[in-house]
């Protein structure tokens, strides 16, 4: 029974244990400056750029600030709550990446293994090259590896990451369907051309979805079952899963019908509907406290409450840059001064980026307005949840600026 399924039986369902809290000033955090952060978020809510938010800031393994602001659903009057449930989209990726690395620690696979070893359809995949204005298919110079999937150098892409001929093939396919299985999804992705040769470029992609299928092949279990067994239950992330129960319908954080920043209609998946495809790249729903427990496990070097999820040296490898200066980073997801590890973005320089942080900081976010980061140098982590897709880049920078302004 996964964490979401357990929630379907409220009498038997476990509750997510809270993390210890302390006064911010005892943790080296400025209360007035943290209040200034909350005030800034309230101004955004009052302006109508986002219905509501939660923000949790922890230092030294203890929570120094945890607030829920605004409304949980713009169509209702219920306030945002600390235990509101959000679609975390790509914040699923770090969880799945940790699960993959746990299987590496079990000796079930190597980072250098070719993807085709586990999913044979990838053995015949070709690279799409534009020649004379036409798309030509050529063999890859080397096989795509598990490491390529983890660091997004696989040559795969997302349909929304460009408008080239390969992206259009993605857009015309069923890759976005929640009604196909992980096996069907992987075979479909394998039938589409790569946007580049494996290892040549960082392209944010459906790579973590393919990792989810590899987990299923190796473990003989569904992705949800494996995540529950290895991560969600040991960390007591009781509200996290690929769906939640009708009993939690009053806890769902919902967006505006129309994005106030872009004017686009907002259509997000139904959190009460169990999908056929359990998307390793973006399918989980969770709460702020659930994800904070995952973040604290990372902060602790792979353990929480006596449960070791991942080894310290394995996590150190994951939180290191795996791109280097020779790999171009397509798109705008990686700010200057950053690289990408095995499931996280990683800060490589103290400057250059347009927001504060420390070298060695690692993080990721979700497309609907959620993000987290861990700063080992400052022994600091933060989890932010909102339901406003269009404002995510602005809010992400705003919160980083103001949290670091509070660090004494």
XYZ file of N, CA and C in Angstrom, residues 90 93 152 156-162 166-167 170-171 175 195 203-209 279-282 333:
84
model
N 7.701 18.430 -11.410
C 9.097 17.988 -11.564
C 9.855 17.845 -10.253
N 11.114 14.405 -9.739
C 12.379 13.916 -10.299
C 13.441 13.615 -9.243
N 20.139 14.526 -17.760
C 19.446 15.113 -18.919
C 20.399 15.404 -20.085
N 16.954 13.000 -25.239
C 15.496 13.116 -25.180
C 15.128 14.578 -24.931
N 13.843 14.893 -25.040
C 13.405 16.263 -24.808
C 12.003 16.252 -24.212
N 11.461 17.428 -24.002
C 10.054 17.632 -23.673
C 9.409 18.357 -24.846
N 8.154 18.086 -25.054
C 7.429 18.708 -26.165
C 7.336 20.220 -26.022
N 7.422 20.743 -24.795
C 7.304 22.183 -24.574
C 8.661 22.878 -24.486
N 9.747 22.174 -24.756
C 11.075 22.766 -24.636
C 11.621 23.292 -25.965
N 10.799 23.365 -26.984
C 11.239 23.894 -28.273
C 10.165 23.714 -29.324
N 11.703 17.650 -34.064
C 11.589 16.565 -33.086
C 10.568 16.934 -32.014
N 10.587 18.184 -31.561
C 9.594 18.621 -30.568
C 8.176 18.476 -31.121
N 6.998 14.984 -30.820
C 6.552 14.761 -29.436
C 5.138 15.315 -29.250
N 4.913 16.545 -29.734
C 3.614 17.204 -29.556
C 2.490 16.441 -30.237
N 2.613 11.170 -25.774
C 3.523 11.138 -24.622
C 2.937 11.821 -23.391
N 17.032 14.622 -29.997
C 17.333 15.973 -30.479
C 18.835 16.200 -30.638
N 19.540 18.809 -22.250
C 18.188 19.140 -22.705
C 17.208 18.596 -21.674
N 16.501 19.491 -21.001
C 15.520 19.053 -20.008
C 14.483 18.202 -20.721
N 14.117 17.063 -20.114
C 13.428 16.066 -20.937
C 12.616 15.073 -20.125
N 12.056 14.109 -20.859
C 11.314 13.003 -20.269
C 12.238 11.898 -19.758
N 13.500 12.241 -19.558
C 14.472 11.244 -19.109
C 14.060 10.572 -17.805
N 13.515 11.340 -16.859
C 13.193 10.748 -15.559
C 11.977 9.841 -15.659
N 11.100 10.088 -16.621
C 10.016 9.138 -16.883
C 10.596 7.790 -17.309
N 4.096 8.897 -13.638
C 5.161 9.687 -14.247
C 6.293 9.957 -13.265
N 7.456 9.356 -13.540
C 8.628 9.620 -12.715
C 9.165 11.022 -12.890
N 8.755 11.675 -13.968
C 9.216 13.028 -14.225
C 8.330 14.112 -13.658
N 7.087 13.768 -13.261
C 6.229 14.856 -12.800
C 4.869 14.463 -12.285
N 16.371 26.899 -18.032
C 16.123 26.300 -16.724
C 17.336 26.365 -15.808
